[in-house]
Amino acid sequence: DSGVTQTPKHLITATGQRVTLRCSPRSGDLSVYWYQQSLDQGLQFLIQYYNGEERAKGNILERFSAQQFPDLHSELNLSSLELGDSALYFCASSDSPSGSIYEQFFGPGTRLTVL
Amino acid sequence: QKEVEQDPGPLSVPEGAIVSLNCTYSNSAFQYFMWYRQYSRKGPELLMYTYSSGNKEDGRFTAQVDKSSKYISLFIRDSQPSDSATYLCAMSKGNNRLAFGKGNQVVVIP
């Protein structure tokens, strides 16, 4: 168990809808990262927050947004959902602003299915 | 061209065999090289981490980095059924972003 929790485990919704995925980092970790994993694209970095501030942005669509709250939990909001958004969404945390140097600990993921 | 290429083909080996996995990359700025292991229905977990070129050994696992060829490898000796998982290479320039390969599914047959 990595210590990172994600809810919900599974989410099934329809095209055009909006969903919110939630992540609680390991105790003491200030950095939270969001990734999308699909069969054709693999694991893709979306966005990073460090202590409430956006730190780095990857291949995140404009329909997606995230935030990190004062208690350090983070939410990823996905709107105007399309079939192609169906994927596994992972949250990871680390105790450093530069997570590539220090280990990133991944949560169990949220499986999103858009019908 | 993707930054990190990892042939996603599945690999089945008998127990005790050596598993050999590799990735190539195009960005010469990558300095940190990692291998993550992902069991079914779980998140990835860091297996090995190396900085720059060279070899690193940890038990049955050996990671190799050849920056001149932009090529990294992971070897698993005396493979066990518990090694059955997807193995993802990842690399970074030292900033906040990890670039991942697509992963190799490895099945070790008892």
Short mmCIF file of C-alpha atoms in Angstrom, two decimals:
data_model
loop_
_atom_site.label_atom_id
_atom_site.label_comp_id
_atom_site.label_asym_id
_atom_site.label_seq_id
_atom_site.Cartn_x
_atom_site.Cartn_y
_atom_site.Cartn_z
CA ASP A 1 0.00 0.00 0.00
CA SER A 2 1.54 3.29 -1.17
CA GLY A 3 -0.37 5.47 1.27
CA VAL A 4 -2.01 7.41 -1.57
CA THR A 5 -5.78 7.03 -1.73
CA GLN A 6 -8.07 7.70 -4.66
CA THR A 7 -11.84 7.76 -4.89
CA PRO A 8 -13.92 6.48 -6.50
CA LYS A 9 -12.36 3.22 -7.76
CA HIS A 10 -14.71 3.03 -10.71
CA LEU A 11 -16.83 5.63 -12.45
CA ILE A 12 -19.25 5.06 -15.30
CA THR A 13 -20.82 8.08 -16.92
CA ALA A 14 -22.17 9.36 -20.22
CA THR A 15 -20.69 11.60 -22.87
CA GLY A 16 -21.05 15.29 -22.13
CA GLN A 17 -21.08 14.79 -18.37
CA ARG A 18 -18.68 16.12 -15.74
CA VAL A 19 -16.93 14.09 -13.05
CA THR A 20 -14.57 14.78 -10.16
CA LEU A 21 -11.80 12.42 -9.11
CA ARG A 22 -10.30 12.76 -5.67
CA CYS A 23 -6.82 12.04 -4.35
CA SER A 24 -5.31 12.12 -0.86
CA PRO A 25 -1.50 12.10 -0.89
CA ARG A 26 0.75 10.27 1.55
CA SER A 27 1.04 11.96 4.91
CA GLY A 28 3.60 14.75 4.63
CA ASP A 29 3.82 14.79 0.84
CA LEU A 30 3.31 18.24 -0.64
CA SER A 31 3.41 17.32 -4.34
CA VAL A 32 0.50 15.71 -6.15
CA TYR A 33 0.65 14.52 -9.74
CA TRP A 34 -2.15 13.37 -12.03
CA TYR A 35 -1.65 10.85 -14.82
CA GLN A 36 -3.90 9.30 -17.44
CA GLN A 37 -3.25 5.71 -18.55
CA SER A 38 -4.80 4.33 -21.72
CA LEU A 39 -3.90 1.35 -23.89
CA ASP A 40 -2.90 3.42 -26.90
CA GLN A 41 -1.09 6.31 -25.16
CA GLY A 42 0.34 4.62 -22.09
CA LEU A 43 0.87 6.63 -18.91
CA GLN A 44 0.71 10.36 -19.62
CA PHE A 45 1.52 13.15 -17.18
CA LEU A 46 -1.31 15.63 -16.85
CA ILE A 47 -0.51 18.14 -14.12
CA GLN A 48 1.38 18.66 -10.85
CA TYR A 49 0.53 20.71 -7.78
CA TYR A 50 2.94 21.55 -4.99
CA ASN A 51 1.56 22.84 -1.72
CA GLY A 52 -1.54 24.24 -3.36
CA GLU A 53 0.13 25.82 -6.38
CA GLU A 54 0.23 24.52 -9.93
CA ARG A 55 3.81 23.47 -10.60
CA ALA A 56 3.91 21.78 -13.99
CA LYS A 57 1.53 21.04 -16.80
CA GLY A 58 1.67 18.19 -19.25
CA ASN A 59 -0.76 16.98 -21.88
CA ILE A 60 -3.86 18.14 -20.05
CA LEU A 61 -6.90 19.04 -22.13
CA GLU A 62 -8.65 22.36 -21.58
CA ARG A 63 -11.78 20.41 -20.55
CA PHE A 64 -9.79 19.06 -17.59
CA SER A 65 -8.79 21.04 -14.53
CA ALA A 66 -7.33 20.27 -11.13
CA GLN A 67 -6.74 21.90 -7.80
CA GLN A 68 -5.02 21.14 -4.52
CA PHE A 69 -6.69 22.18 -1.31
CA PRO A 70 -5.15 23.49 1.94
CA ASP A 71 -5.35 20.00 3.46
CA LEU A 72 -3.26 18.86 0.42
CA HIS A 73 -5.88 16.60 -1.11
CA SER A 74 -6.40 17.15 -4.81
CA GLU A 75 -9.28 16.89 -7.23
CA LEU A 76 -9.21 16.37 -10.98
CA ASN A 77 -12.30 17.67 -12.77
CA LEU A 78 -13.15 16.29 -16.20
CA SER A 79 -15.93 17.98 -18.14
CA SER A 80 -17.73 17.57 -21.47
CA LEU A 81 -16.62 13.98 -21.38
CA GLU A 82 -15.93 12.11 -24.61
CA LEU A 83 -15.62 8.40 -25.29
CA GLY A 84 -11.86 8.85 -25.66
CA ASP A 85 -11.57 10.05 -22.06
CA SER A 86 -12.20 6.50 -20.86
CA ALA A 87 -8.99 5.53 -19.09
CA LEU A 88 -7.33 4.88 -15.76
CA TYR A 89 -6.52 8.07 -13.87
CA PHE A 90 -3.71 7.86 -11.35
CA CYS A 91 -2.67 10.26 -8.68
CA ALA A 92 0.88 10.17 -7.31
CA SER A 93 2.54 12.08 -4.51
CA SER A 94 6.07 12.89 -3.42
CA ASP A 95 7.74 14.91 -0.71
CA SER A 96 9.65 17.04 -3.18
CA PRO A 97 8.72 19.68 -5.73
CA SER A 98 10.92 17.75 -8.18
CA GLY A 99 9.29 14.36 -8.11
CA SER A 100 11.57 12.89 -10.70
CA ILE A 101 14.44 12.87 -8.23
CA TYR A 102 12.48 11.57 -5.31
CA GLU A 103 10.14 8.63 -5.68
CA GLN A 104 6.59 9.27 -6.78
CA PHE A 105 4.11 7.08 -4.94
CA PHE A 106 1.09 6.10 -7.00
CA GLY A 107 -2.44 5.53 -5.80
CA PRO A 108 -4.61 2.60 -6.97
CA GLY A 109 -6.26 4.66 -9.70
CA THR A 110 -9.79 5.53 -10.77
CA ARG A 111 -11.15 3.67 -13.78
CA LEU A 112 -13.35 6.02 -15.81
CA THR A 113 -15.70 4.60 -18.41
CA VAL A 114 -17.56 7.04 -20.66
CA LEU A 115 -20.52 5.50 -22.50
CA GLN B 1 8.22 10.39 -32.60
CA LYS B 2 7.44 9.71 -28.96
CA GLU B 3 10.05 10.74 -26.42
CA VAL B 4 10.19 7.24 -24.96
CA GLU B 5 9.69 4.06 -26.97
CA GLN B 6 8.98 0.72 -25.32
CA ASP B 7 7.76 -2.15 -27.42
CA PRO B 8 4.53 -3.04 -25.58
CA GLY B 9 4.50 -6.66 -26.71
CA PRO B 10 3.75 -9.19 -23.95
CA LEU B 11 6.52 -11.49 -22.79
CA SER B 12 6.02 -15.03 -21.44
CA VAL B 13 8.96 -16.83 -19.87
CA PRO B 14 9.37 -20.01 -17.81
CA GLU B 15 10.18 -19.66 -14.13
CA GLY B 16 13.91 -19.22 -13.58
CA ALA B 17 14.57 -17.58 -16.95
CA ILE B 18 16.18 -14.18 -17.42
CA VAL B 19 13.78 -11.43 -18.45
CA SER B 20 15.22 -8.66 -20.60
CA LEU B 21 13.31 -5.42 -21.16
CA ASN B 22 14.42 -2.25 -22.87
CA CYS B 23 13.45 1.26 -23.86
CA THR B 24 14.87 3.80 -26.24
CA TYR B 25 14.47 7.55 -26.02
CA SER B 26 15.03 10.56 -28.21
CA ASN B 27 15.60 13.41 -25.75
CA SER B 28 19.27 13.65 -24.81
CA ALA B 29 18.35 15.90 -21.87
CA PHE B 30 17.01 12.92 -19.90
CA GLN B 31 19.25 12.28 -16.91
CA TYR B 32 17.14 10.21 -14.52
CA PHE B 33 16.01 6.74 -15.53
CA MET B 34 13.52 4.60 -13.70
CA TRP B 35 11.71 1.30 -13.96
CA TYR B 36 8.26 0.98 -12.44
CA ARG B 37 6.37 -2.26 -11.86
CA GLN B 38 2.59 -2.32 -12.11
CA TYR B 39 0.57 -5.29 -10.95
CA SER B 40 -2.89 -5.81 -12.38
CA ARG B 41 -5.43 -3.31 -11.00
CA LYS B 42 -2.75 -1.48 -9.03
CA GLY B 43 -0.77 1.72 -9.44
CA PRO B 44 2.86 1.68 -10.61
CA GLU B 45 5.57 1.31 -7.97
CA LEU B 46 9.21 2.31 -8.33
CA LEU B 47 11.47 -0.68 -8.87
CA MET B 48 14.84 0.75 -9.88
CA TYR B 49 16.29 4.23 -10.28
CA THR B 50 19.56 5.28 -11.92
CA TYR B 51 21.17 8.59 -12.67
CA SER B 52 23.07 9.05 -15.94
CA SER B 53 24.89 6.11 -17.57
CA GLY B 54 25.93 2.90 -15.89
CA ASN B 55 24.61 -0.20 -14.18
CA LYS B 56 22.73 -0.66 -10.95
CA GLU B 57 21.97 -3.95 -9.30
CA ASP B 58 19.37 -4.70 -6.65
CA GLY B 59 18.97 -8.36 -5.84
CA ARG B 60 17.70 -10.15 -8.93
CA PHE B 61 17.20 -6.87 -10.81
CA THR B 62 19.79 -5.02 -12.90
CA ALA B 63 19.19 -1.71 -14.62
CA GLN B 64 21.52 -0.47 -17.36
CA VAL B 65 21.67 2.95 -18.97
CA ASP B 66 23.62 3.73 -22.14
CA LYS B 67 23.20 7.44 -22.77
CA SER B 68 25.37 7.37 -25.90
CA SER B 69 22.86 4.99 -27.52
CA LYS B 70 19.84 6.45 -25.71
CA TYR B 71 18.97 2.95 -24.54
CA ILE B 72 18.02 1.58 -21.14
CA SER B 73 17.50 -2.01 -20.04
CA LEU B 74 16.12 -3.98 -17.14
CA PHE B 75 17.15 -7.56 -16.46
CA ILE B 76 15.37 -9.87 -14.06
CA ARG B 77 17.37 -12.96 -13.10
CA ASP B 78 15.85 -16.18 -11.81
CA SER B 79 12.37 -14.89 -12.64
CA GLN B 80 9.53 -15.89 -10.33
CA PRO B 81 5.76 -16.08 -10.89
CA SER B 82 5.50 -13.11 -8.50
CA ASP B 83 7.43 -11.06 -11.08
CA SER B 84 4.43 -11.30 -13.43
CA ALA B 85 3.44 -7.68 -13.94
CA THR B 86 3.71 -4.79 -16.38
CA TYR B 87 7.07 -3.05 -16.37
CA LEU B 88 7.23 0.60 -17.39
CA CYS B 89 10.36 2.57 -18.08
CA ALA B 90 10.30 6.24 -17.13
CA MET B 91 12.75 9.08 -17.49
CA SER B 92 13.15 12.72 -16.61
CA LYS B 93 15.29 15.75 -17.31
CA GLY B 94 15.37 16.51 -13.61
CA ASN B 95 12.20 18.56 -13.57
CA ASN B 96 8.74 17.58 -12.44
CA ARG B 97 7.72 15.52 -15.45
CA LEU B 98 8.17 11.81 -15.91
CA ALA B 99 7.95 10.47 -19.47
CA PHE B 100 6.83 6.84 -19.50
CA GLY B 101 7.10 4.04 -22.00
CA LYS B 102 3.93 2.09 -22.80
CA GLY B 103 4.99 -0.86 -20.65
CA ASN B 104 5.73 -4.56 -21.17
CA GLN B 105 3.45 -7.19 -19.71
CA VAL B 106 5.59 -10.00 -18.35
CA VAL B 107 4.17 -13.41 -17.47
CA VAL B 108 6.38 -15.89 -15.64
CA ILE B 109 5.05 -19.41 -16.06
CA PRO B 110 5.63 -21.81 -13.14
#
